[in-house]
């Protein structure tokens, strides 16, 4: 498992919003619902930053 060096919520939107939105639109086929889902995702993550341990599973191999 890899440790994330810095957890900076101020960068989340610029780093992940486009990817998350594209993924949500592709899955939901509804742009408005995708926007709402991405917004709720960021809010939920922000509310739980203190519980995040900074450990994410590494990829295969």
mmCIF file of N, CA and C in Angstrom:
data_model
loop_
_atom_site.group_PDB
_atom_site.id
_atom_site.type_symbol
_atom_site.label_atom_id
_atom_site.label_comp_id
_atom_site.label_asym_id
_atom_site.label_seq_id
_atom_site.Cartn_x
_atom_site.Cartn_y
_atom_site.Cartn_z
ATOM 1 N N UNK A 1 0.840 -1.177 0.000
ATOM 2 C CA UNK A 1 0.000 0.000 0.000
ATOM 3 C C UNK A 1 0.884 1.239 0.000
ATOM 4 N N UNK A 2 0.419 2.254 -0.709
ATOM 5 C CA UNK A 2 1.185 3.494 -0.812
ATOM 6 C C UNK A 2 0.615 4.537 0.140
ATOM 7 N N UNK A 3 1.485 5.341 0.700
ATOM 8 C CA UNK A 3 1.061 6.429 1.597
ATOM 9 C C UNK A 3 1.003 7.720 0.785
ATOM 10 N N UNK A 4 -0.073 8.476 0.902
ATOM 11 C CA UNK A 4 -0.206 9.751 0.219
ATOM 12 C C UNK A 4 0.521 10.794 1.046
ATOM 13 N N UNK A 5 1.434 11.537 0.405
ATOM 14 C CA UNK A 5 2.261 12.497 1.125
ATOM 15 C C UNK A 5 1.438 13.659 1.668
ATOM 16 N N UNK A 6 0.565 14.213 0.866
ATOM 17 C CA UNK A 6 -0.179 15.398 1.284
ATOM 18 C C UNK A 6 -1.649 15.221 0.927
ATOM 19 N N UNK A 7 -2.499 15.476 1.885
ATOM 20 C CA UNK A 7 -3.935 15.451 1.664
ATOM 21 C C UNK A 7 -4.397 16.898 1.646
ATOM 22 N N UNK A 8 -4.642 17.433 0.477
ATOM 23 C CA UNK A 8 -4.982 18.847 0.349
ATOM 24 C C UNK A 8 -6.325 19.001 -0.357
ATOM 25 N N UNK A 9 -7.410 19.121 0.413
ATOM 26 C CA UNK A 9 -8.740 19.246 -0.182
ATOM 27 C C UNK A 9 -8.877 20.406 -1.166
ATOM 28 N N UNK A 10 -8.043 21.434 -1.035
ATOM 29 C CA UNK A 10 -8.132 22.576 -1.958
ATOM 30 C C UNK A 10 -7.781 22.180 -3.387
ATOM 31 N N UNK A 11 -7.096 21.074 -3.560
ATOM 32 C CA UNK A 11 -6.690 20.637 -4.900
ATOM 33 C C UNK A 11 -7.616 19.582 -5.486
ATOM 34 N N UNK A 12 -8.522 19.051 -4.704
ATOM 35 C CA UNK A 12 -9.357 17.944 -5.177
ATOM 36 C C UNK A 12 -10.132 18.271 -6.438
ATOM 37 N N UNK A 13 -10.780 19.420 -6.478
ATOM 38 C CA UNK A 13 -11.609 19.746 -7.636
ATOM 39 C C UNK A 13 -10.761 19.821 -8.896
ATOM 40 N N UNK A 14 -9.646 20.530 -8.836
ATOM 41 C CA UNK A 14 -8.819 20.655 -10.042
ATOM 42 C C UNK A 14 -8.210 19.319 -10.454
ATOM 43 N N UNK A 15 -7.932 18.447 -9.498
ATOM 44 C CA UNK A 15 -7.314 17.158 -9.820
ATOM 45 C C UNK A 15 -8.318 16.090 -10.263
ATOM 46 N N UNK A 16 -9.503 16.083 -9.680
ATOM 47 C CA UNK A 16 -10.398 14.940 -9.854
ATOM 48 C C UNK A 16 -11.782 15.223 -10.421
ATOM 49 N N UNK A 17 -12.215 16.462 -10.458
ATOM 50 C CA UNK A 17 -13.597 16.757 -10.850
ATOM 51 C C UNK A 17 -13.927 16.299 -12.263
ATOM 52 N N UNK A 18 -13.068 16.597 -13.221
ATOM 53 C CA UNK A 18 -13.352 16.215 -14.610
ATOM 54 C C UNK A 18 -13.463 14.702 -14.764
ATOM 55 N N UNK A 19 -12.530 13.988 -14.144
ATOM 56 C CA UNK A 19 -12.561 12.526 -14.227
ATOM 57 C C UNK A 19 -13.842 11.972 -13.593
ATOM 58 N N UNK A 20 -14.148 12.426 -12.373
ATOM 59 C CA UNK A 20 -15.336 11.931 -11.689
ATOM 60 C C UNK A 20 -16.617 12.270 -12.442
ATOM 61 N N UNK A 21 -16.668 13.482 -12.989
ATOM 62 C CA UNK A 21 -17.856 13.893 -13.739
ATOM 63 C C UNK A 21 -18.017 13.037 -15.000
ATOM 64 N N UNK A 22 -16.937 12.837 -15.730
ATOM 65 C CA UNK A 22 -16.999 12.023 -16.950
ATOM 66 C C UNK A 22 -17.447 10.601 -16.637
ATOM 67 N N UNK A 23 -16.895 10.056 -15.571
ATOM 68 C CA UNK A 23 -17.267 8.706 -15.160
ATOM 69 C C UNK A 23 -18.748 8.646 -14.793
ATOM 70 N N UNK A 24 -19.204 9.611 -14.012
ATOM 71 C CA UNK A 24 -20.602 9.630 -13.569
ATOM 72 C C UNK A 24 -21.552 9.797 -14.744
ATOM 73 N N UNK A 25 -21.228 10.673 -15.690
ATOM 74 C CA UNK A 25 -22.088 10.864 -16.871
ATOM 75 C C UNK A 25 -22.166 9.573 -17.677
ATOM 76 N N UNK A 26 -21.031 8.915 -17.851
ATOM 77 C CA UNK A 26 -21.008 7.669 -18.617
ATOM 78 C C UNK A 26 -21.859 6.588 -17.955
ATOM 79 N N UNK A 27 -21.832 6.541 -16.636
ATOM 80 C CA UNK A 27 -22.593 5.524 -15.912
ATOM 81 C C UNK A 27 -24.078 5.867 -15.785
ATOM 82 N N UNK A 28 -24.364 7.149 -15.552
ATOM 83 C CA UNK A 28 -25.738 7.558 -15.266
ATOM 84 C C UNK A 28 -26.505 8.029 -16.489
ATOM 85 N N UNK A 29 -25.772 8.495 -17.496
ATOM 86 C CA UNK A 29 -26.378 9.071 -18.700
ATOM 87 C C UNK A 29 -27.337 10.214 -18.345
ATOM 88 N N UNK A 30 -26.914 11.023 -17.353
ATOM 89 C CA UNK A 30 -27.729 12.144 -16.891
ATOM 90 C C UNK A 30 -26.770 13.197 -16.323
ATOM 91 N N UNK A 31 -26.574 14.291 -17.062
ATOM 92 C CA UNK A 31 -25.585 15.291 -16.673
ATOM 93 C C UNK A 31 -25.906 15.967 -15.344
ATOM 94 N N UNK A 32 -27.160 16.290 -15.119
ATOM 95 C CA UNK A 32 -27.539 16.951 -13.866
ATOM 96 C C UNK A 32 -27.313 16.035 -12.670
ATOM 97 N N UNK A 33 -27.708 14.790 -12.807
ATOM 98 C CA UNK A 33 -27.506 13.836 -11.715
ATOM 99 C C UNK A 33 -26.004 13.602 -11.494
ATOM 100 N N UNK A 34 -25.225 13.580 -12.558
ATOM 101 C CA UNK A 34 -23.774 13.402 -12.436
ATOM 102 C C UNK A 34 -23.144 14.567 -11.683
ATOM 103 N N UNK A 35 -23.561 15.801 -12.002
ATOM 104 C CA UNK A 35 -23.037 16.973 -11.280
ATOM 105 C C UNK A 35 -23.364 16.888 -9.792
ATOM 106 N N UNK A 36 -24.606 16.529 -9.484
ATOM 107 C CA UNK A 36 -25.013 16.405 -8.085
ATOM 108 C C UNK A 36 -24.201 15.328 -7.375
ATOM 109 N N UNK A 37 -23.999 14.210 -8.026
ATOM 110 C CA UNK A 37 -23.253 13.109 -7.423
ATOM 111 C C UNK A 37 -21.803 13.499 -7.143
ATOM 112 N N UNK A 38 -21.167 14.184 -8.092
ATOM 113 C CA UNK A 38 -19.777 14.606 -7.889
ATOM 114 C C UNK A 38 -19.699 15.608 -6.744
ATOM 115 N N UNK A 39 -20.632 16.534 -6.686
ATOM 116 C CA UNK A 39 -20.652 17.511 -5.597
ATOM 117 C C UNK A 39 -20.828 16.807 -4.247
ATOM 118 N N UNK A 40 -21.736 15.853 -4.186
ATOM 119 C CA UNK A 40 -21.954 15.114 -2.946
ATOM 120 C C UNK A 40 -20.721 14.293 -2.568
ATOM 121 N N UNK A 41 -20.021 13.785 -3.566
ATOM 122 C CA UNK A 41 -18.805 13.006 -3.318
ATOM 123 C C UNK A 41 -17.729 13.871 -2.686
ATOM 124 N N UNK A 42 -17.503 15.058 -3.247
ATOM 125 C CA UNK A 42 -16.511 15.969 -2.679
ATOM 126 C C UNK A 42 -16.901 16.395 -1.265
ATOM 127 N N UNK A 43 -18.164 16.676 -1.052
ATOM 128 C CA UNK A 43 -18.624 17.082 0.276
ATOM 129 C C UNK A 43 -18.421 15.957 1.294
ATOM 130 N N UNK A 44 -18.774 14.741 0.921
ATOM 131 C CA UNK A 44 -18.598 13.606 1.829
ATOM 132 C C UNK A 44 -17.121 13.397 2.160
ATOM 133 N N UNK A 45 -16.256 13.533 1.164
ATOM 134 C CA UNK A 45 -14.815 13.378 1.400
ATOM 135 C C UNK A 45 -14.299 14.474 2.324
ATOM 136 N N UNK A 46 -14.742 15.692 2.088
ATOM 137 C CA UNK A 46 -14.296 16.814 2.913
ATOM 138 C C UNK A 46 -14.728 16.644 4.370
ATOM 139 N N UNK A 47 -15.928 16.149 4.560
ATOM 140 C CA UNK A 47 -16.441 15.943 5.909
ATOM 141 C C UNK A 47 -15.696 14.843 6.660
ATOM 142 N N UNK A 48 -14.979 13.993 5.929
ATOM 143 C CA UNK A 48 -14.313 12.844 6.555
ATOM 144 C C UNK A 48 -12.786 12.878 6.436
ATOM 145 N N UNK A 49 -12.214 14.021 6.124
ATOM 146 C CA UNK A 49 -10.759 14.082 5.947
ATOM 147 C C UNK A 49 -10.002 13.691 7.208
ATOM 148 N N UNK A 50 -10.535 13.979 8.370
ATOM 149 C CA UNK A 50 -9.834 13.645 9.612
ATOM 150 C C UNK A 50 -9.771 12.141 9.851
ATOM 151 N N UNK A 51 -10.682 11.389 9.251
ATOM 152 C CA UNK A 51 -10.698 9.943 9.424
ATOM 153 C C UNK A 51 -9.834 9.224 8.387
ATOM 154 N N UNK A 52 -9.399 9.944 7.357
ATOM 155 C CA UNK A 52 -8.602 9.337 6.289
ATOM 156 C C UNK A 52 -7.190 9.076 6.788
ATOM 157 N N UNK A 53 -6.714 7.846 6.641
ATOM 158 C CA UNK A 53 -5.402 7.476 7.125
ATOM 159 C C UNK A 53 -4.288 7.690 6.103
ATOM 160 N N UNK A 54 -4.631 8.050 4.886
ATOM 161 C CA UNK A 54 -3.613 8.297 3.875
ATOM 162 C C UNK A 54 -3.092 7.042 3.217
ATOM 163 N N UNK A 55 -3.787 5.939 3.405
ATOM 164 C CA UNK A 55 -3.343 4.690 2.801
ATOM 165 C C UNK A 55 -4.342 4.287 1.726
ATOM 166 N N UNK A 56 -3.800 4.039 0.537
ATOM 167 C CA UNK A 56 -4.632 3.591 -0.575
ATOM 168 C C UNK A 56 -4.036 2.292 -1.108
ATOM 169 N N UNK A 57 -4.868 1.391 -1.587
ATOM 170 C CA UNK A 57 -4.330 0.143 -2.120
ATOM 171 C C UNK A 57 -3.523 0.400 -3.390
ATOM 172 N N UNK A 58 -2.413 -0.283 -3.518
ATOM 173 C CA UNK A 58 -1.622 -0.146 -4.734
ATOM 174 C C UNK A 58 -2.219 -1.028 -5.815
ATOM 175 N N UNK A 59 -1.837 -0.758 -7.046
ATOM 176 C CA UNK A 59 -2.340 -1.519 -8.176
ATOM 177 C C UNK A 59 -1.782 -2.926 -8.202
ATOM 178 N N UNK A 60 -2.228 -3.720 -9.156
ATOM 179 C CA UNK A 60 -1.763 -5.106 -9.254
ATOM 180 C C UNK A 60 -0.255 -5.170 -9.472
ATOM 181 N N UNK A 61 0.335 -6.203 -8.916
ATOM 182 C CA UNK A 61 1.757 -6.454 -9.171
ATOM 183 C C UNK A 61 2.595 -5.800 -8.239
#
